[in-house]
mmCIF file of C-alpha atoms and ligand atoms in Angstrom:
data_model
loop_
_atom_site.group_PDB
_atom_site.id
_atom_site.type_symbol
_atom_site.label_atom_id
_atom_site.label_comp_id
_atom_site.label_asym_id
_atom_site.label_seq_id
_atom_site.Cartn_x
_atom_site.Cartn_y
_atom_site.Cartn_z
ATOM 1 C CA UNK I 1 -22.949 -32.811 -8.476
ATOM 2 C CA UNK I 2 -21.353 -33.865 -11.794
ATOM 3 C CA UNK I 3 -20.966 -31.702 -14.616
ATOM 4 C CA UNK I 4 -22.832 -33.391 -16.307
ATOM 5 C CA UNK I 5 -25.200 -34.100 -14.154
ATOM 6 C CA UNK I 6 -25.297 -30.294 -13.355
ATOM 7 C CA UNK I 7 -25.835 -29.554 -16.813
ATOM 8 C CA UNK I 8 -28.560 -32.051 -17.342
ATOM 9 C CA UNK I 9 -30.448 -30.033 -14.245
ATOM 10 C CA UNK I 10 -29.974 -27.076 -15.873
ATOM 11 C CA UNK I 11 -31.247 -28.569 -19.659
ATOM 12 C CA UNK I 12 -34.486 -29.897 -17.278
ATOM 13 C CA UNK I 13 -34.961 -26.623 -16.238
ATOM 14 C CA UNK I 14 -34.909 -24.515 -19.168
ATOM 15 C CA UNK I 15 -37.102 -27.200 -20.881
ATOM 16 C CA UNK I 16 -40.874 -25.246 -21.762
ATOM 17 C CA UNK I 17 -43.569 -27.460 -21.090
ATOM 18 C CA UNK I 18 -45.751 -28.575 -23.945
ATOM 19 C CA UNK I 19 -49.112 -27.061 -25.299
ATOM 20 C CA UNK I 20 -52.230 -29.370 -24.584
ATOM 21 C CA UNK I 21 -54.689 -28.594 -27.097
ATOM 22 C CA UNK I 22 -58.238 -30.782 -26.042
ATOM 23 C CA UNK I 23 -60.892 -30.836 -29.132
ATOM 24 C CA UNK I 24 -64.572 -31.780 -28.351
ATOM 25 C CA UNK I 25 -63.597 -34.808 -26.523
ATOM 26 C CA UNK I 26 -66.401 -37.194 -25.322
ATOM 27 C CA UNK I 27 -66.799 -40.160 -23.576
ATOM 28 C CA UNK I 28 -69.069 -42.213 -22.143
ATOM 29 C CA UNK I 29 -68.939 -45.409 -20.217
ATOM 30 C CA UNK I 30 -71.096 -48.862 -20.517
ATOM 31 C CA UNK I 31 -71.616 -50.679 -17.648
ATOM 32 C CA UNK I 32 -74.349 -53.666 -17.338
ATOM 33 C CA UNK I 33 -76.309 -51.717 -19.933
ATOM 34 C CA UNK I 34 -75.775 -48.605 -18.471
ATOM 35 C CA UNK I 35 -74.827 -45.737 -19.922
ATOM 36 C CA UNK I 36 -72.765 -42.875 -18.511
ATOM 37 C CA UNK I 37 -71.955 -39.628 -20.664
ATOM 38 C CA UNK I 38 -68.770 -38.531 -18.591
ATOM 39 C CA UNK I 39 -67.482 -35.972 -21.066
ATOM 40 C CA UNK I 40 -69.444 -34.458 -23.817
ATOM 41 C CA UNK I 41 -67.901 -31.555 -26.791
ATOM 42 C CA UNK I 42 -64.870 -30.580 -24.237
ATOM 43 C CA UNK I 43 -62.910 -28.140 -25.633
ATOM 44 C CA UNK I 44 -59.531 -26.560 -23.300
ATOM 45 C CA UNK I 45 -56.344 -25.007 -24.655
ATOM 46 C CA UNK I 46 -52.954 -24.873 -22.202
ATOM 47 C CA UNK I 47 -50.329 -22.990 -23.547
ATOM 48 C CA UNK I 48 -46.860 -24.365 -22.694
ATOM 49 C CA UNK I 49 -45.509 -23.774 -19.209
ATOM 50 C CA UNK I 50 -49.166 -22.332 -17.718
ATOM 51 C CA UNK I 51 -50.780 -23.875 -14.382
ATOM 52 C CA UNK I 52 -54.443 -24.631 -15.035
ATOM 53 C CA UNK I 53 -57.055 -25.908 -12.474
ATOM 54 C CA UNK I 54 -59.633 -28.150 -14.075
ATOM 55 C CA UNK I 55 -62.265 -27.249 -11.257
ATOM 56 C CA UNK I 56 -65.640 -29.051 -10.493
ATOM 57 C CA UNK I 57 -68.016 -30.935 -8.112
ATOM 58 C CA UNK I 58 -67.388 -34.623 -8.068
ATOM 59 C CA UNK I 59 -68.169 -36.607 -10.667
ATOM 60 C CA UNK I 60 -68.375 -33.768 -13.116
ATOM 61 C CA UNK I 61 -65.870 -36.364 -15.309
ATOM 62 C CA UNK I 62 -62.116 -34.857 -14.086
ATOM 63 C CA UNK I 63 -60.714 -37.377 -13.561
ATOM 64 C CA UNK I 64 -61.871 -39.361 -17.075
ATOM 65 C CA UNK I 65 -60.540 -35.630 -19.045
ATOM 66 C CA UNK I 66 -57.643 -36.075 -17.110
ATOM 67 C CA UNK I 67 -56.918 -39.741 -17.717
ATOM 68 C CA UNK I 68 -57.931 -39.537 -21.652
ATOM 69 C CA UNK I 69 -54.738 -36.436 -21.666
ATOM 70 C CA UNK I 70 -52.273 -39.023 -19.560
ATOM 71 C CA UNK I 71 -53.630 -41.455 -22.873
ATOM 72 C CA UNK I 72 -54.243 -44.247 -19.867
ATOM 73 C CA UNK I 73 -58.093 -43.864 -21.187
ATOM 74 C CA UNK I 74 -59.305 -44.169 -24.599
ATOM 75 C CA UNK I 75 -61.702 -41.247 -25.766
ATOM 76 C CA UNK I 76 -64.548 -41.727 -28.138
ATOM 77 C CA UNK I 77 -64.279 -38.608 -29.918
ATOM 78 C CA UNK I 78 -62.728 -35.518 -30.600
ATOM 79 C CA UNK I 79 -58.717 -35.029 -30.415
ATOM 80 C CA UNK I 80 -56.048 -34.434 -27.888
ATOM 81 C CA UNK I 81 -52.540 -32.967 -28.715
ATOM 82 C CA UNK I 82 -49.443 -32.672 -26.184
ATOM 83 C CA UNK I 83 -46.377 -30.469 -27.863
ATOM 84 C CA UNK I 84 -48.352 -30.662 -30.921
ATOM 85 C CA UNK I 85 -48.484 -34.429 -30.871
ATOM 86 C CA UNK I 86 -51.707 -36.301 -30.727
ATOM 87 C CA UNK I 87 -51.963 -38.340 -27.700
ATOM 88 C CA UNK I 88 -52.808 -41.950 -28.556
ATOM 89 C CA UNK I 89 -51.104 -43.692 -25.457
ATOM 90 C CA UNK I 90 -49.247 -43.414 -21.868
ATOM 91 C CA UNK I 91 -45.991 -41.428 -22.256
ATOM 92 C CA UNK I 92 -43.234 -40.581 -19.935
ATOM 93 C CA UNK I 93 -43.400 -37.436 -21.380
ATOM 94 C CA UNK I 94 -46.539 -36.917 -19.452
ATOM 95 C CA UNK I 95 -46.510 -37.423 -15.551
ATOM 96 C CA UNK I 96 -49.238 -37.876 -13.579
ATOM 97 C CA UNK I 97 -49.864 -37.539 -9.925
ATOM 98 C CA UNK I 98 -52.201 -38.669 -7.807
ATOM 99 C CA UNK I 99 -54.346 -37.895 -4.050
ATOM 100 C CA UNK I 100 -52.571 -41.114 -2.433
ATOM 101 C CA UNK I 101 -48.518 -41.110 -4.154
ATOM 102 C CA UNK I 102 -48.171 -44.038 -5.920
ATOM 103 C CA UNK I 103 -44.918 -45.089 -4.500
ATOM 104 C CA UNK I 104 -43.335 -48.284 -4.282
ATOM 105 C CA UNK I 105 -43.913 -49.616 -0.376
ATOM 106 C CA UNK I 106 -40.755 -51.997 -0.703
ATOM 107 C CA UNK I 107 -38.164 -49.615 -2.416
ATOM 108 C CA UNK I 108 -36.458 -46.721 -0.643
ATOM 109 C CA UNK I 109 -36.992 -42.976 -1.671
ATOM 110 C CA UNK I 110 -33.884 -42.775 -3.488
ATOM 111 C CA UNK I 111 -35.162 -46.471 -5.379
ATOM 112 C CA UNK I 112 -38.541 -45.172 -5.992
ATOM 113 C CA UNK I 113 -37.166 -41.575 -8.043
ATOM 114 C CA UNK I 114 -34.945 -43.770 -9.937
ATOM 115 C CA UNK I 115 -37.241 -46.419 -10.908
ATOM 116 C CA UNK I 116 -38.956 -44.764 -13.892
ATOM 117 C CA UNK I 117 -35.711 -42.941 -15.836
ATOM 118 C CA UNK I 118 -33.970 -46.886 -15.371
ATOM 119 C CA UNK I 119 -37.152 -48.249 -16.493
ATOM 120 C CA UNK I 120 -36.818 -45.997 -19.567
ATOM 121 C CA UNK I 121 -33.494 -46.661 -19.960
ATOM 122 C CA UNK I 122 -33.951 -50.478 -20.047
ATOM 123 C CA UNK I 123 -36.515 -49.740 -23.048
ATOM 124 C CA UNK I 124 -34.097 -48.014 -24.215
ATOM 125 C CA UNK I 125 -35.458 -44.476 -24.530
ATOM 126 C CA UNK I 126 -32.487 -42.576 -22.338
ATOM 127 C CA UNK I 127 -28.990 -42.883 -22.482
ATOM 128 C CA UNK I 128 -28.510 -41.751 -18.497
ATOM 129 C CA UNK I 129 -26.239 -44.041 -16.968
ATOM 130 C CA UNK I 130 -25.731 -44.596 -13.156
ATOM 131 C CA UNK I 131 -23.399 -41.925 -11.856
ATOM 132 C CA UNK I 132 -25.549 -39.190 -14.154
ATOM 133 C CA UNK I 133 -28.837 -41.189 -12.502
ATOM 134 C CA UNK I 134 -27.555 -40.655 -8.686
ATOM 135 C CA UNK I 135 -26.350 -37.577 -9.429
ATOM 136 C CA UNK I 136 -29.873 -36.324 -10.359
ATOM 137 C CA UNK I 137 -31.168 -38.384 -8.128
ATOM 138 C CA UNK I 138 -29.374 -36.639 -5.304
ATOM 139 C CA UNK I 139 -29.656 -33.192 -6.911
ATOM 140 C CA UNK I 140 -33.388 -33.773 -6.954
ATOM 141 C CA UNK I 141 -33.680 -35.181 -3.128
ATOM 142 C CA UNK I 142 -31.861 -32.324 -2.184
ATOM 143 C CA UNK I 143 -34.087 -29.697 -3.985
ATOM 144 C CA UNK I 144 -37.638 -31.257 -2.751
ATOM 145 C CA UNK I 145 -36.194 -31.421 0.714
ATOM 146 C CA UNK I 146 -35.445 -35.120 1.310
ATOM 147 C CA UNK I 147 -31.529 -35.162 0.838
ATOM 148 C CA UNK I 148 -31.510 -36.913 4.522
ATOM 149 C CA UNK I 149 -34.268 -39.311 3.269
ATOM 150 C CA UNK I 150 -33.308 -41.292 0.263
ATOM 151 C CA UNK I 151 -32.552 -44.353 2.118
ATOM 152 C CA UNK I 152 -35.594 -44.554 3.860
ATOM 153 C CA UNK I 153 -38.901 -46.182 2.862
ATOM 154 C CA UNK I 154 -41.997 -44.490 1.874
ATOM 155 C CA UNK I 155 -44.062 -45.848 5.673
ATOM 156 C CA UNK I 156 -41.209 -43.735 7.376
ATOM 157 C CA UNK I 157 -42.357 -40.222 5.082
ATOM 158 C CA UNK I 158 -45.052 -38.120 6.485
ATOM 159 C CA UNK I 159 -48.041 -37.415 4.162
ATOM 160 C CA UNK I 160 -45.924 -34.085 2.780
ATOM 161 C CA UNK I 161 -42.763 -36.190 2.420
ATOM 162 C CA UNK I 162 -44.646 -38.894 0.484
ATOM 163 C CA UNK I 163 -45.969 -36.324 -1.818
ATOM 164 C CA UNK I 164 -42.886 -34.630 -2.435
ATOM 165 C CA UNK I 165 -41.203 -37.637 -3.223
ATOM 166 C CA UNK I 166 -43.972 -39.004 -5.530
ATOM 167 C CA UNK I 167 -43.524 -35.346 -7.316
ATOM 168 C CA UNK I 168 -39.562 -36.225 -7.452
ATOM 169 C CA UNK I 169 -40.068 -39.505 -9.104
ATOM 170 C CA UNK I 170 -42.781 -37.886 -11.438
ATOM 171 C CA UNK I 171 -40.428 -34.890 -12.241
ATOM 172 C CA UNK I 172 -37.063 -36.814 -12.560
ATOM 173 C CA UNK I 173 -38.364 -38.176 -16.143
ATOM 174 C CA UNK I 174 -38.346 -34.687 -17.603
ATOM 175 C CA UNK I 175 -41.831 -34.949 -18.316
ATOM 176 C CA UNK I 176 -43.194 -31.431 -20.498
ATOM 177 C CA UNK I 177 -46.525 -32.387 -19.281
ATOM 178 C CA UNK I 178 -47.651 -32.715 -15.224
ATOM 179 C CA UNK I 179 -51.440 -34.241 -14.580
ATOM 180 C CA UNK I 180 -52.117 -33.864 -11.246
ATOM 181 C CA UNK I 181 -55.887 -35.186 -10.129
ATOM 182 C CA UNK I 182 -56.961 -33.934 -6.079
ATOM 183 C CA UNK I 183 -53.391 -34.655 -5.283
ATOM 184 C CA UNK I 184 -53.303 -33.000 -1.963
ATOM 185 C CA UNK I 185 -56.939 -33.680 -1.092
ATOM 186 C CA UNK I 186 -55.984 -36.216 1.467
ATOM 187 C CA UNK I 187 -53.767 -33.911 3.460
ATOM 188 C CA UNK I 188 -54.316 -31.566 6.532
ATOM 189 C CA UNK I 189 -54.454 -27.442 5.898
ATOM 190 C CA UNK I 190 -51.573 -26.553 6.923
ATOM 191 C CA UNK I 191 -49.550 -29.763 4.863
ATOM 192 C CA UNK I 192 -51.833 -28.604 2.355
ATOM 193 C CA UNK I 193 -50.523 -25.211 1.769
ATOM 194 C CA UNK I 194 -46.971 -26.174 2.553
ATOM 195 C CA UNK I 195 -47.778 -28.336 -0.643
ATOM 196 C CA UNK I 196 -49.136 -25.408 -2.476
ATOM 197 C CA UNK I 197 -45.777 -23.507 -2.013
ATOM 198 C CA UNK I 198 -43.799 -26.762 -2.596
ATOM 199 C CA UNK I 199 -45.666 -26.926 -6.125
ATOM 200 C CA UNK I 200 -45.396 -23.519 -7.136
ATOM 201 C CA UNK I 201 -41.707 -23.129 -6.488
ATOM 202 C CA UNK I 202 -41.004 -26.591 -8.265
ATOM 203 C CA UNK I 203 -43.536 -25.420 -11.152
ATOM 204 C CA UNK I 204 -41.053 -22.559 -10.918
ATOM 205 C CA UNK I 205 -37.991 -24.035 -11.362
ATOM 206 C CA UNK I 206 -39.279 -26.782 -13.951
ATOM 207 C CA UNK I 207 -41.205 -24.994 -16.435
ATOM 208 C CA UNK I 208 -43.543 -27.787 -17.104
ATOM 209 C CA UNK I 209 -47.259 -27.352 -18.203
ATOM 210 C CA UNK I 210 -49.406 -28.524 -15.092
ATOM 211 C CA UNK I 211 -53.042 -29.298 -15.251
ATOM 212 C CA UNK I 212 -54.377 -29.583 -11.752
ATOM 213 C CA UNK I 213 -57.718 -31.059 -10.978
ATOM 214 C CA UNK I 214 -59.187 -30.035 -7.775
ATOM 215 C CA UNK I 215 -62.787 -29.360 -6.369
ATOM 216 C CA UNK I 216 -61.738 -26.599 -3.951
ATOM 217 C CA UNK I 217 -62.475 -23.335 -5.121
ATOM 218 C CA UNK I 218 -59.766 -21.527 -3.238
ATOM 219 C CA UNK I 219 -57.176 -24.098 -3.838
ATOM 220 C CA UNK I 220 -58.119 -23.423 -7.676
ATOM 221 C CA UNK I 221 -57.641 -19.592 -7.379
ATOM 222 C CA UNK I 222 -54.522 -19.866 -4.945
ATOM 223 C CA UNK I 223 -52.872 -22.029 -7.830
ATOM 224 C CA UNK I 224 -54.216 -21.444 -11.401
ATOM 225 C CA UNK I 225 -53.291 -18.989 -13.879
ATOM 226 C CA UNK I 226 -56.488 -19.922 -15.356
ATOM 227 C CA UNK I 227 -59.514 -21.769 -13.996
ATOM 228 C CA UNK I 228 -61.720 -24.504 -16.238
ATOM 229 C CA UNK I 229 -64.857 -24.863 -14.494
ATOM 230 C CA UNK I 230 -66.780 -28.164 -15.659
ATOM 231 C CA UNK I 231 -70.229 -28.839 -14.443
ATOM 232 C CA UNK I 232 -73.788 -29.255 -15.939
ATOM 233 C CA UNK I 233 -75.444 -31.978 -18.066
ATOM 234 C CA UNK I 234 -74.049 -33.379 -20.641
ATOM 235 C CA UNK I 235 -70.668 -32.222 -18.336
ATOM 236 C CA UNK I 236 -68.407 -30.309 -19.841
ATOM 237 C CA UNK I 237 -66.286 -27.176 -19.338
ATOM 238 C CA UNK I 238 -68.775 -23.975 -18.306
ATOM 239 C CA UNK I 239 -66.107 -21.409 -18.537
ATOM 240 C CA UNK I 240 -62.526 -20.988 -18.568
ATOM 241 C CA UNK I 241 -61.657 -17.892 -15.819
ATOM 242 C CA UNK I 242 -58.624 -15.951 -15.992
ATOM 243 C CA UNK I 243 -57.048 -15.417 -12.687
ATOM 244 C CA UNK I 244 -56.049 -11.778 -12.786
ATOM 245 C CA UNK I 245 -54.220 -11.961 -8.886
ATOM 246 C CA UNK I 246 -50.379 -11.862 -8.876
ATOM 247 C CA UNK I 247 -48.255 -14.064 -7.579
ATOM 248 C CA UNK I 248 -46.917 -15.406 -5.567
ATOM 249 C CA UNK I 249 -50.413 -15.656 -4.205
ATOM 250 C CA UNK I 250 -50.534 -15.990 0.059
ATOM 251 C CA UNK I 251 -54.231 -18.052 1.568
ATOM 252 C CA UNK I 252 -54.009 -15.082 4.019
ATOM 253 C CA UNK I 253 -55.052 -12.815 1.097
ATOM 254 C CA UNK I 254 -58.162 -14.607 0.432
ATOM 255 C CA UNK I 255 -60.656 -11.900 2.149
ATOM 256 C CA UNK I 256 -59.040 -9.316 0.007
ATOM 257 C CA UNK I 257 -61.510 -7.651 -2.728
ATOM 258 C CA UNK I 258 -59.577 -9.288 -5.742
ATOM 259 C CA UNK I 259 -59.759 -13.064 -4.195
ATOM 260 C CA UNK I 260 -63.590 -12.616 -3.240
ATOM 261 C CA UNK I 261 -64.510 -11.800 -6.349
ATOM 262 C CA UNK I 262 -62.789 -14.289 -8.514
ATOM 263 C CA UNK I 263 -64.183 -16.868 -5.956
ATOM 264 C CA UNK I 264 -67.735 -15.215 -6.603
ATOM 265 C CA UNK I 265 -67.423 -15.514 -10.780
ATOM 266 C CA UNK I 266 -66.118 -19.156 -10.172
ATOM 267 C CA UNK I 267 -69.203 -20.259 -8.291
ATOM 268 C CA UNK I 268 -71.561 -18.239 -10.353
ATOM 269 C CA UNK I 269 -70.160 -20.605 -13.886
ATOM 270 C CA UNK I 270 -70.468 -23.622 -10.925
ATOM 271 C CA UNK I 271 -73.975 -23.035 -10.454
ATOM 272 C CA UNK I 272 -75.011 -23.552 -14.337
HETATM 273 P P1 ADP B 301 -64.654 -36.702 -11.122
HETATM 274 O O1 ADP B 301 -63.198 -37.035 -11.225
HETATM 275 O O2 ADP B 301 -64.969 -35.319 -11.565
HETATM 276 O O3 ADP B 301 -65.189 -36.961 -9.749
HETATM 277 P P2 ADP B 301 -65.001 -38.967 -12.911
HETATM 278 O O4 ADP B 301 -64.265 -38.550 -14.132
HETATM 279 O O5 ADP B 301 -64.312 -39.913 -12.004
HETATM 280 O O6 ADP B 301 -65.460 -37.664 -12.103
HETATM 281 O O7 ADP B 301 -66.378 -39.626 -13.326
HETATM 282 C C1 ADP B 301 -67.277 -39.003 -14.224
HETATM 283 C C2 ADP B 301 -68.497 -39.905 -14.410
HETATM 284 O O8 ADP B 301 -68.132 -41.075 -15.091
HETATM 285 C C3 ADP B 301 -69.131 -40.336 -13.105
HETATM 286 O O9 ADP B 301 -70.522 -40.397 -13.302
HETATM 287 C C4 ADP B 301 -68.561 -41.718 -12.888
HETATM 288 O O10 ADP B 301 -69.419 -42.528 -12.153
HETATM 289 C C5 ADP B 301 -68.412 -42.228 -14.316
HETATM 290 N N1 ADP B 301 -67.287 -43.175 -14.458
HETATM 291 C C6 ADP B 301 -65.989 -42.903 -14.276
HETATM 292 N N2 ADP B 301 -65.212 -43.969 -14.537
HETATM 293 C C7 ADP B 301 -66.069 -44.971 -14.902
HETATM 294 C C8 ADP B 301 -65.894 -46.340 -15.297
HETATM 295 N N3 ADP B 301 -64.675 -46.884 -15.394
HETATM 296 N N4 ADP B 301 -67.020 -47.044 -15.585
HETATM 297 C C9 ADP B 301 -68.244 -46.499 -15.522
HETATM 298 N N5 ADP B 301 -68.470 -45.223 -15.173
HETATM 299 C C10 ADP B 301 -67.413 -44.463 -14.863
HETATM 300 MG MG1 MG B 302 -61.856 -37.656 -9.766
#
């Protein structure tokens, strides 16, 4: 790794994440006449650098909360601040991942990770050039576990792989701000919590602010420092839940006493 590259890894990693601050945001969709109230008076604070599960059945309006934060969804009222800005677009300050990784089918790993930060440069919002690009490029293969895979195309990942290299191309942008809607929904358990570990130790090492949407209670508690639970009519957010269990957090702990109950006050604000 170059120096500079080296000390651009370590800048990345020292970065906080950025505060979300979400002020009785609503929304509601038209459609052929109909209307939908999706989101209705949500309120949700994230203080820089936490992990918070946005937790509910499905179509309790996650993913529209989620998308109006990204700014790739317009709200009709109330406020949204990231880092004390006020969203009113998509930024690459704010990443987003999704259940199926969006990656490019006809560009290698190494392509796909390097897409956005050359896209950014083009627009001219970094100054990276190419040996600083491959050199975190490479330093960020190596450290989600794909050094031997940068030449090869995302059909030739496994499900894990893909998602770890969708995270590397979110991540490799710096973003201070990581929206991440039922991302490993799609996988099987044991991928699953290989993901879970994946995520905390990169959440670890990155200090970014993650919101994590996800409809699976023990996925919520395994993860969050906090839990928002949204459900009822108008939908909004019940309760936010403190997870008091210290980390790091194993699945094989969740008969204990501690887990139980946390997954017992969760359901109870799920039941409203
Ligand atoms: P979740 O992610 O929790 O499953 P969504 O945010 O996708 O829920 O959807 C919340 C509600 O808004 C649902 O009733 C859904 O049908 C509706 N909805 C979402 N997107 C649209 C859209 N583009 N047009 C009309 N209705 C929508
Ligand atoms: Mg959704």
């Amino acid at each position: 790794m170059t120096a500079r590259a080296d000390e651009g890894q370590r800048r990345g990693s020292r970065r906080p994440g950025a505060d979300v601050v979400i002020d009785s945001v609503g929304k509601t969709f038209r459609r052929s006449g109909r209307r939908t109230v999706a989101l209705s008076g949500v309120n949700l604070q994230v203080s820089a650098g936490e992990l918070v599960c946005l937790l509910g059945p499905s179509g309790c309006g996650k993913s529209t909360l989620l998308r109006i934060v990204a700014g790739a969804l317009e709200r009709d009222e109330g406020t949204v601040t990231v880092g004390g800005r006020p969203v009113r677009g998509p930024s690459p300050d704010r990443g987003m991942l999704f259940q199926t990784p969006m990656l490019f089918p006809w560009l290698t790993t190494r392509k796909n990770i390097l897409f956005g930060p050359r896209a950014q440069r083009s627009a001219g919002l970094n100054e990276r050039d190419d040996p600083e690009l491959d050199a975190e490029a490479d330093a960020i293969l190596r450290t989600v576990g794909l050094a031997k895979f940068g030449d090869a195309f995302p059909h030739e990942l496994s499900g894990g792989m893909q998602h770890r290299a969708a995270f590397a191309r979110a991540i490799i942008t710096r973003p201070s701000l990581l929206l991440m809607d039922e991302p490993f929904g799609a996988l099987d358990a044991i991928t699953r919590l290989r993901m879970h570990d994946f995520l905390l130790s990169m959440w670890d090492q990155y200090r970014t602010t993650i919101v994590f949407v996800t409809h699976d209670i023990e996925e919520a508690v395994l993860l969050g420092d906090r839990v928002a639970v949204m459900a009822g009519r108008p939908p909004g957010i019940q309760e936010v839940i403190d997870i008091p269990l210290p980390r790091p957090r194993d699945a094989l702990d969740a008969d204990t006493e501690a887990f139980l109950g946390t997954k017992r006050r969760i359901r109870a604000a799920l039941t409203v």
